[in-house]
mmCIF file of C-alpha atoms in Angstrom:
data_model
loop_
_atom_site.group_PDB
_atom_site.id
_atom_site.type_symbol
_atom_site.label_atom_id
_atom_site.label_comp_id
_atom_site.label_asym_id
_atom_site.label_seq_id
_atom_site.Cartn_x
_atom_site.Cartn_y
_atom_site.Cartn_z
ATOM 1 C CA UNK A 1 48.276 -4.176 23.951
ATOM 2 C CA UNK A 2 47.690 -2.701 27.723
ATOM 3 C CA UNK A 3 51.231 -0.332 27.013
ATOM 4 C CA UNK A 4 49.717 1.387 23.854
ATOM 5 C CA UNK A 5 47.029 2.537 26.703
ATOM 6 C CA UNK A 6 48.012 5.373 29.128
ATOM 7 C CA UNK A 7 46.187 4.444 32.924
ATOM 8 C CA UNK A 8 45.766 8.464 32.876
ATOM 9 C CA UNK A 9 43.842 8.307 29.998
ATOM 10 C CA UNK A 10 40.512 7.224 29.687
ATOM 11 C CA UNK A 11 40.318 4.864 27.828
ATOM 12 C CA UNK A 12 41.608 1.509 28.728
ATOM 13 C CA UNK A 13 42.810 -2.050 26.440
ATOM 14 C CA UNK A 14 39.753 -3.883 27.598
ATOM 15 C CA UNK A 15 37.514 -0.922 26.105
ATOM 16 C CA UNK A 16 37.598 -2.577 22.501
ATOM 17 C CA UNK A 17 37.632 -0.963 19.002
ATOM 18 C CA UNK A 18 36.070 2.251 20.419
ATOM 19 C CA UNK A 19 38.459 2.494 22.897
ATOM 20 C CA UNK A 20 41.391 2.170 20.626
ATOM 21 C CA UNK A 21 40.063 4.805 18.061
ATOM 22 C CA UNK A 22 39.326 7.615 20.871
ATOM 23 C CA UNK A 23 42.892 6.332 22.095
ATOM 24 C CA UNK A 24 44.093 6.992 18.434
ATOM 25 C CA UNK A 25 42.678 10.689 18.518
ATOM 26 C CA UNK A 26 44.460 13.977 18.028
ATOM 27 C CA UNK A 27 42.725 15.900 20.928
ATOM 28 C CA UNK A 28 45.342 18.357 21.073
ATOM 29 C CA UNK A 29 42.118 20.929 19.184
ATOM 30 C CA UNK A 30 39.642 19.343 20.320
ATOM 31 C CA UNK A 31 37.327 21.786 22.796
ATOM 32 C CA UNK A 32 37.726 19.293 25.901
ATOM 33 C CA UNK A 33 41.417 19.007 25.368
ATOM 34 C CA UNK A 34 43.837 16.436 26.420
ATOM 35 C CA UNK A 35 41.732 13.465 27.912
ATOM 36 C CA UNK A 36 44.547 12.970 30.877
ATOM 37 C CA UNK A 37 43.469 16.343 31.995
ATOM 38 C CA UNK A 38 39.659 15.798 31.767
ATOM 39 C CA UNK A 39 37.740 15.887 34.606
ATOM 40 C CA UNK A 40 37.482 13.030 36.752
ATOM 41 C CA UNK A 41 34.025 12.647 36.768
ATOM 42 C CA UNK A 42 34.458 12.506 33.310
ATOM 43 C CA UNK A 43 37.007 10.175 33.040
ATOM 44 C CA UNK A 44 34.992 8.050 34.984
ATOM 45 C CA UNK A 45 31.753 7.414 32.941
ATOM 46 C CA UNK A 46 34.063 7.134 29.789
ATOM 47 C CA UNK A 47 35.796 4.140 31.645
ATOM 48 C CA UNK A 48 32.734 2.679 32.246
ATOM 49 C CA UNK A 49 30.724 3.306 29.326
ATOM 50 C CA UNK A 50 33.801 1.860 27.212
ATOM 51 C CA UNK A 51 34.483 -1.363 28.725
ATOM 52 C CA UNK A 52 30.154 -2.041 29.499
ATOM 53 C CA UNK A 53 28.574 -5.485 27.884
ATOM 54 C CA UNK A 54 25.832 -3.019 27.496
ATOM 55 C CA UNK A 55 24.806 -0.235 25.728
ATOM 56 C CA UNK A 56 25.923 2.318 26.748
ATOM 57 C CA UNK A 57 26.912 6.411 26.065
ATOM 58 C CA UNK A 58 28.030 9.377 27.766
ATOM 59 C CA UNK A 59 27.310 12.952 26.560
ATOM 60 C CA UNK A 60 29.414 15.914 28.304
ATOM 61 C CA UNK A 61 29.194 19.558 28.414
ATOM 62 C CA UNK A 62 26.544 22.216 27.283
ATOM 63 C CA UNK A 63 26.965 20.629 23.773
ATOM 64 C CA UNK A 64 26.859 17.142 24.483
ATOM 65 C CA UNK A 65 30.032 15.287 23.360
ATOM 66 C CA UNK A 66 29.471 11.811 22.349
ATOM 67 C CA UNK A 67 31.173 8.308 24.059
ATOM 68 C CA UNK A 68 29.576 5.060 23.688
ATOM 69 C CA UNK A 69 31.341 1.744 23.666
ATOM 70 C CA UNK A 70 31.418 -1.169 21.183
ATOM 71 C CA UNK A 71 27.894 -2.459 21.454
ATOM 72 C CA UNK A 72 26.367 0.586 21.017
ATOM 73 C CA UNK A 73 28.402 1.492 18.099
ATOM 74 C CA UNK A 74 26.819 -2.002 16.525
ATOM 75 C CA UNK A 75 23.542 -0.126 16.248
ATOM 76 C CA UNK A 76 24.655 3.221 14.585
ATOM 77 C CA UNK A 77 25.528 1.635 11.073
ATOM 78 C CA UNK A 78 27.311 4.743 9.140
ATOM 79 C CA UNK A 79 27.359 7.188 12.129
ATOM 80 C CA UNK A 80 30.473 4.742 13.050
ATOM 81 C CA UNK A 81 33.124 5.880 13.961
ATOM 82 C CA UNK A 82 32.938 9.127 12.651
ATOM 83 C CA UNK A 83 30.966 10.574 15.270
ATOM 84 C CA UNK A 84 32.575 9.646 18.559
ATOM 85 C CA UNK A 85 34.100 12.654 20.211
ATOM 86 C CA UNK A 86 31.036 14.692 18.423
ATOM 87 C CA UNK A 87 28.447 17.101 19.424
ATOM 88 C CA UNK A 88 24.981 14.702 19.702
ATOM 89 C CA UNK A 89 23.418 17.518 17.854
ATOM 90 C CA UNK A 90 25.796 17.301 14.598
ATOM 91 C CA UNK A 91 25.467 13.024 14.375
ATOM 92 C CA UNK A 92 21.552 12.795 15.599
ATOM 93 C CA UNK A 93 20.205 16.272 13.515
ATOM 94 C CA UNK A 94 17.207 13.940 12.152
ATOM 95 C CA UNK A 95 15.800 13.835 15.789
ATOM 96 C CA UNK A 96 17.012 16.156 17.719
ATOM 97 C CA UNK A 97 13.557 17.573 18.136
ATOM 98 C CA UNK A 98 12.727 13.962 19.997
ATOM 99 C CA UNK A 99 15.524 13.976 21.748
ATOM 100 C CA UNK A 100 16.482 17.664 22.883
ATOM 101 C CA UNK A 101 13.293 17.628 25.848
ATOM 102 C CA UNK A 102 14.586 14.776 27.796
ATOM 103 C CA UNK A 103 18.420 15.643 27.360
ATOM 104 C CA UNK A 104 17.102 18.786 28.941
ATOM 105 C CA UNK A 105 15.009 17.680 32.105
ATOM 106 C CA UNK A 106 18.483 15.301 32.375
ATOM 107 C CA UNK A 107 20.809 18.264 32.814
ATOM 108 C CA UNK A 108 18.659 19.780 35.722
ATOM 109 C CA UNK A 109 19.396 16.896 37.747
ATOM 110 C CA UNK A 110 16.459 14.834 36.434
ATOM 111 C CA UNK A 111 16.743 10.849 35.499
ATOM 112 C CA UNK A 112 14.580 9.910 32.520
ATOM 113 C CA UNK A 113 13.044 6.580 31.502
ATOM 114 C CA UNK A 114 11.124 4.848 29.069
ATOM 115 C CA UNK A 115 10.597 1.846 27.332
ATOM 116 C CA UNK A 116 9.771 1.237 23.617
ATOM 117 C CA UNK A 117 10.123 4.713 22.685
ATOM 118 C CA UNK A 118 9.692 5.264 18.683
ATOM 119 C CA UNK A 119 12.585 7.111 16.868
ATOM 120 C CA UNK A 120 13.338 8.137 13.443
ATOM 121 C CA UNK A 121 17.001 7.612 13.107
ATOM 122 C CA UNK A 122 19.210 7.488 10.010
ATOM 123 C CA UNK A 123 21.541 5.174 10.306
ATOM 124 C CA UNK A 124 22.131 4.406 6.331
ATOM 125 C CA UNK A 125 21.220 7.245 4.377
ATOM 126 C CA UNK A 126 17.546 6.868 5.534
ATOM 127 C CA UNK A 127 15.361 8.049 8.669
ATOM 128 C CA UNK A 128 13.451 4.724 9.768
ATOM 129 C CA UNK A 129 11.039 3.741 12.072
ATOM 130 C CA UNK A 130 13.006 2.235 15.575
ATOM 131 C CA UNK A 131 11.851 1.573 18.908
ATOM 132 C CA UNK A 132 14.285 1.585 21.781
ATOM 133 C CA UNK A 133 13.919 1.344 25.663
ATOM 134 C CA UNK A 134 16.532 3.525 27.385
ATOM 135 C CA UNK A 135 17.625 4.958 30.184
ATOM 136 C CA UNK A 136 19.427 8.513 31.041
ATOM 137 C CA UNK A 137 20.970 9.312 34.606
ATOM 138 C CA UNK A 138 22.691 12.810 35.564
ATOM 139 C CA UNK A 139 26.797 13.054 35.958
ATOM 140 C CA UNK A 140 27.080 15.245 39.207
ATOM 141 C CA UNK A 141 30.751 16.811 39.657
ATOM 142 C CA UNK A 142 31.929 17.173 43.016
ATOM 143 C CA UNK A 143 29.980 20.469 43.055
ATOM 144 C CA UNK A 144 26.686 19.084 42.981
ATOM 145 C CA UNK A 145 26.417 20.460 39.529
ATOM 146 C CA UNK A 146 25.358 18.112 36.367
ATOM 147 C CA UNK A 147 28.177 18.362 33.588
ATOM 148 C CA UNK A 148 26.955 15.075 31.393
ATOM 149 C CA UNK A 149 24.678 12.544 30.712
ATOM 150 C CA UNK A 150 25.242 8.564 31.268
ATOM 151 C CA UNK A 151 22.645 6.403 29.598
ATOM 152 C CA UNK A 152 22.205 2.560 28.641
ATOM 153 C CA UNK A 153 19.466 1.507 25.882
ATOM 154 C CA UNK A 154 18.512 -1.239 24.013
ATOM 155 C CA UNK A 155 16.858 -1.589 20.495
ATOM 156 C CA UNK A 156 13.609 -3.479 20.966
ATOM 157 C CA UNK A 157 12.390 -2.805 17.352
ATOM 158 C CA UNK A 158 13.028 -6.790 16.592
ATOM 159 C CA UNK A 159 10.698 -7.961 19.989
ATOM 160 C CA UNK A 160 8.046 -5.375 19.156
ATOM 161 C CA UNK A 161 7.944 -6.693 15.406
ATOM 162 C CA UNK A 162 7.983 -10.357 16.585
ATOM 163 C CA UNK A 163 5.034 -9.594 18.977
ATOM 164 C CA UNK A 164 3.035 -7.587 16.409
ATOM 165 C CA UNK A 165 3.670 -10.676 13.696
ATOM 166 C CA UNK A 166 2.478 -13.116 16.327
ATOM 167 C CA UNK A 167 -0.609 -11.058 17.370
ATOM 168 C CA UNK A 168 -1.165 -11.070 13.461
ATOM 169 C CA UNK A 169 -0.740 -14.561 13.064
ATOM 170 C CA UNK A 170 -2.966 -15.530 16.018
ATOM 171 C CA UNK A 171 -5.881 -13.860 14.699
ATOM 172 C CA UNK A 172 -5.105 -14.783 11.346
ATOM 173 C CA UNK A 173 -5.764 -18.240 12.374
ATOM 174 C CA UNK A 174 -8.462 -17.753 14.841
ATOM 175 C CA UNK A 175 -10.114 -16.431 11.239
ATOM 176 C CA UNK A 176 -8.632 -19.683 9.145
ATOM 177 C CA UNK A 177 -10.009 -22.116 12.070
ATOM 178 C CA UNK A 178 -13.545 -20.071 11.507
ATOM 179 C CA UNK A 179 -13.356 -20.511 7.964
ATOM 180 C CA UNK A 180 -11.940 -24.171 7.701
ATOM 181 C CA UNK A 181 -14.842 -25.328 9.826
ATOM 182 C CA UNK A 182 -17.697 -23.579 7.543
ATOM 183 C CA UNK A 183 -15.750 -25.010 4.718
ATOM 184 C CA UNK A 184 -15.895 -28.827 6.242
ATOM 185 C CA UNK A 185 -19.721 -28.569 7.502
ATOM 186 C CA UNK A 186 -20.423 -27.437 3.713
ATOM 187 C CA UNK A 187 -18.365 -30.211 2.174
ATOM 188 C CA UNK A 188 -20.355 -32.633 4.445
ATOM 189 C CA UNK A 189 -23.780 -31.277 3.864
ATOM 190 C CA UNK A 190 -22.983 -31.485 -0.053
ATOM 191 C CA UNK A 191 -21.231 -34.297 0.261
ATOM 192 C CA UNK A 192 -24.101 -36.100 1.906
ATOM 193 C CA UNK A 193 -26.394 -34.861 -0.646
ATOM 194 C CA UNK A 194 -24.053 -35.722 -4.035
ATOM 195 C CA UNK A 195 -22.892 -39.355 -2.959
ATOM 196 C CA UNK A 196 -25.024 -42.321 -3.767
ATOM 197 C CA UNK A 197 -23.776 -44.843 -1.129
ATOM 198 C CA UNK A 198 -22.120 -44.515 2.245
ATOM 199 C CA UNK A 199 -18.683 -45.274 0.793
ATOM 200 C CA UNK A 200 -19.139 -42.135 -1.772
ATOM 201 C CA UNK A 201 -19.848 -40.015 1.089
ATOM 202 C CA UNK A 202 -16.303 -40.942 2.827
ATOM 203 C CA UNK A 203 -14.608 -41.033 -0.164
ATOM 204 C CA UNK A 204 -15.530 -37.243 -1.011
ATOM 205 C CA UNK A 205 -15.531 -36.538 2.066
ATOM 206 C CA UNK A 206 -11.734 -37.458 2.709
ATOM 207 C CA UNK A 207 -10.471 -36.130 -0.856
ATOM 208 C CA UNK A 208 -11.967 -32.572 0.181
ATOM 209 C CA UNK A 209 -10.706 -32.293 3.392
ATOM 210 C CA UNK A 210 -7.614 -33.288 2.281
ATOM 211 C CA UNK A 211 -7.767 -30.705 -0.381
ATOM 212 C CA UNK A 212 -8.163 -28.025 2.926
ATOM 213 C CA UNK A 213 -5.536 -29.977 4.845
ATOM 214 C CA UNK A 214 -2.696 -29.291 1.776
ATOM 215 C CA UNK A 215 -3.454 -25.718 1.691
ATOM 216 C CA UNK A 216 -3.589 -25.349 5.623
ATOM 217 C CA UNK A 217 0.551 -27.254 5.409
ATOM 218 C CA UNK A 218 1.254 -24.495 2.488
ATOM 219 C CA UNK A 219 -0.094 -21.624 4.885
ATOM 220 C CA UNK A 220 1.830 -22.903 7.500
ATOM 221 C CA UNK A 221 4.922 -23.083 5.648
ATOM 222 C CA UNK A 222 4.748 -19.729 4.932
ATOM 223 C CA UNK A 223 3.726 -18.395 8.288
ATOM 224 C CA UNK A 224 0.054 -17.441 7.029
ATOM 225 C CA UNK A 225 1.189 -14.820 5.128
ATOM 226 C CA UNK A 226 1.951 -15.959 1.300
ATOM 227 C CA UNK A 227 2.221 -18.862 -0.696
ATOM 228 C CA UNK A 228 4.492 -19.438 -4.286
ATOM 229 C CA UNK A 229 1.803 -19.759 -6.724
ATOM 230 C CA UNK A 230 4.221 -22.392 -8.596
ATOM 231 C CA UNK A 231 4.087 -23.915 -5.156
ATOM 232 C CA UNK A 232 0.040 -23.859 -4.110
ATOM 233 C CA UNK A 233 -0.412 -25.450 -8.236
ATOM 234 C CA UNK A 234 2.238 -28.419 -7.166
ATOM 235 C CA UNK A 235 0.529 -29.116 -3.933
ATOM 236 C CA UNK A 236 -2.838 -28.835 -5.418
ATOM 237 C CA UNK A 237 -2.356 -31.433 -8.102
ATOM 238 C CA UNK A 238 0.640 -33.365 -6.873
ATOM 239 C CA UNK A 239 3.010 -32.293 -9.809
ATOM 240 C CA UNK A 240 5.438 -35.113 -8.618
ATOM 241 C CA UNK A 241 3.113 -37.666 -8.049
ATOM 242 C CA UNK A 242 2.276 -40.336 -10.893
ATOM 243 C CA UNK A 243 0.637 -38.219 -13.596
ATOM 244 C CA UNK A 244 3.272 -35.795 -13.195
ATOM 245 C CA UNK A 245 4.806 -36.204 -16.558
ATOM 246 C CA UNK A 246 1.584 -35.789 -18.008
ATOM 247 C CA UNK A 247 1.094 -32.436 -16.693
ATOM 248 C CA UNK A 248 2.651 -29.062 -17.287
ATOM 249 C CA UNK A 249 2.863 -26.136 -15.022
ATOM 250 C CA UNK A 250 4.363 -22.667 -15.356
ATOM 251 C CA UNK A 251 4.193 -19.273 -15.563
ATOM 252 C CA UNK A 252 5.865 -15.936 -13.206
ATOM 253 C CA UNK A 253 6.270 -15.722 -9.583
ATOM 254 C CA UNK A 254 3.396 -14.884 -8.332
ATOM 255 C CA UNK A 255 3.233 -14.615 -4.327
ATOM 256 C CA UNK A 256 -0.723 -15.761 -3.207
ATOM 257 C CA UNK A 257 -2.057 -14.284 -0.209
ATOM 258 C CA UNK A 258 -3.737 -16.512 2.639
ATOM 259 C CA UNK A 259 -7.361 -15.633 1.815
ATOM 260 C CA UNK A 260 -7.044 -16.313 -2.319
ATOM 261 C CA UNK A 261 -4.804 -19.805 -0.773
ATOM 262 C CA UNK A 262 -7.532 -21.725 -0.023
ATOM 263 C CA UNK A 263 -9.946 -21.156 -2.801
ATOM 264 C CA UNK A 264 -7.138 -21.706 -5.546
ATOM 265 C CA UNK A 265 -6.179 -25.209 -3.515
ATOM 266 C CA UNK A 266 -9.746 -26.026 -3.454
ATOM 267 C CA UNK A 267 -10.541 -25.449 -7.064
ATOM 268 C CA UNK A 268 -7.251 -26.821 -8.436
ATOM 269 C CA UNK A 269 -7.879 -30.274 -6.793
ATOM 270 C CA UNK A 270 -11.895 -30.520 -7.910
ATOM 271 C CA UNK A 271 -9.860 -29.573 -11.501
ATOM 272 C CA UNK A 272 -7.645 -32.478 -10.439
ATOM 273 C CA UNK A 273 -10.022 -34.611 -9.458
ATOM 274 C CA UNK A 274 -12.290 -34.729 -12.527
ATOM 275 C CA UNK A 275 -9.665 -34.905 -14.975
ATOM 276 C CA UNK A 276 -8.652 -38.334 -12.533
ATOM 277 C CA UNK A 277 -12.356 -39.490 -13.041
ATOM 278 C CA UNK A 278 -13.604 -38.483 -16.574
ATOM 279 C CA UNK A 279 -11.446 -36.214 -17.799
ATOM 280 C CA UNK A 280 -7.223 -36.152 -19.107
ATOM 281 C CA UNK A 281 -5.897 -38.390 -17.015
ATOM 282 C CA UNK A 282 -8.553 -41.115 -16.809
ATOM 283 C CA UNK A 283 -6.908 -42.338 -20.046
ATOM 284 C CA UNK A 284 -3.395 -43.425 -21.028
ATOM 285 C CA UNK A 285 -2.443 -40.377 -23.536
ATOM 286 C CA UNK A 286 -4.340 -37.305 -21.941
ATOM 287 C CA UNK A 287 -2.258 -34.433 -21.259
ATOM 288 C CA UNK A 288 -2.771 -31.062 -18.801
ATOM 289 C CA UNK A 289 -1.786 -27.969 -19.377
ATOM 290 C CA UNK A 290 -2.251 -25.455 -16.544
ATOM 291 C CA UNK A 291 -0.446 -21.771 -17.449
ATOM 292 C CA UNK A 292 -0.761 -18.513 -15.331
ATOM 293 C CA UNK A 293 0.352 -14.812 -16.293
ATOM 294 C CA UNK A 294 -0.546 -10.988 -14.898
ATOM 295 C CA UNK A 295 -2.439 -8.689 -17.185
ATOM 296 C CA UNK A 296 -2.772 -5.822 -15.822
ATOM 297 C CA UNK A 297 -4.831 -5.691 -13.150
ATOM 298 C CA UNK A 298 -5.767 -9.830 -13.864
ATOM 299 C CA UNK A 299 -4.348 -12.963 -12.551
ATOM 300 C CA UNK A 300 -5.133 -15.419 -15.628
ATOM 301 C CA UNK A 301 -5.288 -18.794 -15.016
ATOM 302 C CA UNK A 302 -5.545 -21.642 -17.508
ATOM 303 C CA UNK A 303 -6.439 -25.537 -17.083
ATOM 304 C CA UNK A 304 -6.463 -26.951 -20.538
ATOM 305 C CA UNK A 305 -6.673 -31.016 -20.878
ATOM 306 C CA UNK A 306 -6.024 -32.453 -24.370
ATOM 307 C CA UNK A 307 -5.961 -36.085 -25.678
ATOM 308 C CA UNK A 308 -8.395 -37.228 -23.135
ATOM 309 C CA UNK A 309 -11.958 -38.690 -23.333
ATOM 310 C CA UNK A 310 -14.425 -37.260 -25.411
ATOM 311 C CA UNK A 311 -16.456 -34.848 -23.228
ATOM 312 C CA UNK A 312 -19.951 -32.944 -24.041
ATOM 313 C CA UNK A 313 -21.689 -30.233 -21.430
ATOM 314 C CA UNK A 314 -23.520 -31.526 -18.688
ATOM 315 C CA UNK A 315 -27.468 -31.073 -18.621
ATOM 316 C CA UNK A 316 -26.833 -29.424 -14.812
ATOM 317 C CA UNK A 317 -24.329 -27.996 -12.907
ATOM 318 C CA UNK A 318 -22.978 -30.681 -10.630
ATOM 319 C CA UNK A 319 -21.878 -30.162 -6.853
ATOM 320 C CA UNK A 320 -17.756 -29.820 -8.403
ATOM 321 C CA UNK A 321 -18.885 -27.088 -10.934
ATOM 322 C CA UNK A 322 -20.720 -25.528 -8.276
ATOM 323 C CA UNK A 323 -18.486 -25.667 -5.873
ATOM 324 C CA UNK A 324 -15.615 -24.283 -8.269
ATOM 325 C CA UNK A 325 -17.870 -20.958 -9.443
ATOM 326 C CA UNK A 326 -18.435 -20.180 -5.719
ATOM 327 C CA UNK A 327 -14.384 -20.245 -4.831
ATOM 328 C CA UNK A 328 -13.869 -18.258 -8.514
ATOM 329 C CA UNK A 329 -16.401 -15.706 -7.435
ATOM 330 C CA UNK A 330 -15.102 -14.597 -4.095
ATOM 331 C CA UNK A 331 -11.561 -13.815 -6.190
ATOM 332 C CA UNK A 332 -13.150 -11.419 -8.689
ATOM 333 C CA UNK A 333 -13.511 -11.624 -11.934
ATOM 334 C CA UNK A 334 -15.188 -15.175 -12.778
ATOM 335 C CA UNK A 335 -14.434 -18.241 -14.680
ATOM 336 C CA UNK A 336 -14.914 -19.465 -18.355
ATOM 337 C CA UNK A 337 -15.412 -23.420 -19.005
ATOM 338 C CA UNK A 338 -14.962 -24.821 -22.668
ATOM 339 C CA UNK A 339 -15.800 -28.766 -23.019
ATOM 340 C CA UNK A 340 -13.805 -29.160 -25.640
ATOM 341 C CA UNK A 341 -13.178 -32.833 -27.992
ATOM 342 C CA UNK A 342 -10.259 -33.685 -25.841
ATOM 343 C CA UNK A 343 -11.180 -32.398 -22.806
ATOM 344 C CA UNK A 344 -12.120 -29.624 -20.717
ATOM 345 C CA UNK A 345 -10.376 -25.539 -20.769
ATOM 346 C CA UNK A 346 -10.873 -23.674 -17.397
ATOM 347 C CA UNK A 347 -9.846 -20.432 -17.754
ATOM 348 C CA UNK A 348 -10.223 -18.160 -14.186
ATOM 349 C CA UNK A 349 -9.526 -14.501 -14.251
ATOM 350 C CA UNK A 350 -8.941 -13.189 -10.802
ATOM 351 C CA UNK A 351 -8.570 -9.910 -9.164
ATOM 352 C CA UNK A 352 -5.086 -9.239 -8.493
ATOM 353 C CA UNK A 353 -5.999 -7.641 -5.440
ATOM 354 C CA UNK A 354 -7.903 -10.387 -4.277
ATOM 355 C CA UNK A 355 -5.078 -12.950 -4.937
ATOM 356 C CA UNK A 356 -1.943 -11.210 -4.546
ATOM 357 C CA UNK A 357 -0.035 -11.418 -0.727
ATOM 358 C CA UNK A 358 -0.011 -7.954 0.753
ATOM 359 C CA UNK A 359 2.968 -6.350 0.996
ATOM 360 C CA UNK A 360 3.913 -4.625 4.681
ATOM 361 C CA UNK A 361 5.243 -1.962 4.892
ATOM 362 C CA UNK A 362 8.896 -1.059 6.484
ATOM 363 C CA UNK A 363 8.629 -1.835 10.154
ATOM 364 C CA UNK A 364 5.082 -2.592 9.860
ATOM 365 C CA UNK A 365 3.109 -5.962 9.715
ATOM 366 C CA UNK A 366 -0.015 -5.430 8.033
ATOM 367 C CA UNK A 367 -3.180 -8.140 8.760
ATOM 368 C CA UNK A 368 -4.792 -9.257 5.317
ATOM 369 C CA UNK A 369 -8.133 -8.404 4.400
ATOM 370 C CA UNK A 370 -9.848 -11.540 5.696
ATOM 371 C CA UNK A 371 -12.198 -13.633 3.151
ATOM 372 C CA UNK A 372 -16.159 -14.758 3.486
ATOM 373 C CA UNK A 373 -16.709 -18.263 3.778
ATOM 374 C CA UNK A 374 -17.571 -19.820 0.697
ATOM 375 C CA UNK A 375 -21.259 -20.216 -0.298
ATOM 376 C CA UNK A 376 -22.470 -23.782 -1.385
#
């Protein structure tokens, strides 16, 4: 491979694919001419720049042709290869206005630094948001004057994502700790109040906070930031577990936001929980139906049980029903209950905006709205 390379030239067999295409060039028009002839300062910070691990480009003369090596030409999607050899101008016209100031201060003998500096380039038919640290140092000829620019930069728009994500998530469950906690001291204080014995107390006591432990593990799963609604209805009333052929779930992908997450886990097991005790599945033939669909503006939920016990209304409210119209409230629109001859129909109608995950935009992680603790 080294023969196909001229030593004169400058571009040498261990400067990779962007060696071999400048290599590959007619430069016979080309305003700097024949590269064996360039300048040896020139010559140079091309060798260099080519056969760098890093980043790296040169720009040359008052209209700043381009040279950068193999790992910068990673970053420049369709720019590559089209534009090496190129006035900067002609290949970064989208931000030349961000860029021109510094390029400037460079060619009077100036070095310029900075790190995480935001950019708009288009690197796929599309100006985006990118951060980069970089540096720019002046190419002095023998002269003392500056022909060029030599400059090494990295992309740190991945790191300052990842940072911003984690700052999100940290608060996010600084909130969910705050919450969880105001969530167990009510389920104890009702809990307290409801059972009749000691072992009632534990025993609601550990199915709620299990409830809040399953939709912590589905939060967690999905990095705080959404949850399959196919998946929170599975984990909610174990799907798999051994009533699971006597229960039907189903309806579109929905993805649920942390703050709707923990009052649709909550509500779904005290739904789960009932039918257990009284309701569809305290008998050998009762069925569940739970169904979901978007209209409109309106997550619609269904729990239907059929073929179970007999049920009438109760005289009162007791601490489940309670407990389930304080959870439906804080997502919008309410709840409807119909005790029904073979069991019970629980129908919520939610706020899509209240359930729904929020979407981030490009290159920017958005913190969800957080949610009030639920009122016993």
């Amino acid at each position: 491979m080294s023969d196909l390379f001229s030593p004169m030239r400058p571009f040498p067999a261990t400067g990779g694919e962007c060696a071999t295409i400048l290599n590959a060039m007619d430069w016979s028009d080309h305003p700097l001419g024949e590269p064996t002839l360039w300048p040896a300062e020139l010559k140079t910070a091309v060798r260099i720049c080519l056969t760098s691990k890093f980043a790296a480009m040169v720009h040359w003369g008052p209209r700043h042709y381009t040279f950068y090596n193999d790992t910068y030409a990673a970053r420049l999607g369709r720019k590559h290869p089209g534009h090496l050899g190129q006035p900067a101008h002609d290949w970064w016209s989208e931000m030349w206005n961000q860029l021109e100031p510094f390029f400037q201060a460079v060619l009077a003998g100036e070095s310029y630094y900075t790190e995480n500096a935001r950019y708009t380039p288009d690197r796929d038919g599309t100006s985006r948001e990118a951060f980069f640290t970089h540096s720019h140092s002046p190419i002095w000829d023998d002269a003392g004057v500056v022909r060029g620019i030599f400059l090494t930069v990295v992309e740190t728009t991945a790191q300052l994502e990842a940072e911003a994500r984690s700052e999100l998530l940290m608060g996010e469950l600084k909130h969910r700790m705050k919450n969880m906690l105001a969530v167990v001291q009510a389920v104890v204080n009702q809990s307290v109040r409801r059972a009749d014995s000691k072992e009632d107390v534990a025993t609601i006591i550990h199915a709620q906070i299990a409830a809040l432990g399953r939709a912590h593990d589905l939060l967690t799963r999905s990095n705080h930031v959404d949850v399959p609604l196919s998946e929170l209805v599975g984990a909610s009333v174990d799907i798999e577990g051994p009533y699971g052929d006597r229960i039907h779930a189903g309806g579109p992908d929905i993805a649920i936001g942390s703050q709707a997450t923990m009052a649709l886990t909550m509500i779904l097991h005290e739904l789960n929980t009932n039918a257990m005790k009284y309701g569809a599945l305290a008998n050998e033939q009762g069925r569940i139906q739970i169904l979901w669909r978007e209209l409109g503006d309106v997550l619609e939920l269904t729990w239907h049980e059929d073929q179970g016990p007999a049920v009438t209304p109760p005289a009162r409210q007791g601490y489940g029903t309670r407990l389930i119209m304080a959870l439906a409230g804080d997502l919008g629109e309410g709840v409807q209950i119909d005790y029904l001859p073979g069991g019970i129909r629980f129908m919520l109608r939610a706020d899509l905006s209240k359930v729904k995950a929020v979407a981030p935009e490009a290159g920017i992680i958005q913190q969800p709205a957080s949610v009030g603790t639920v009122a016993y």
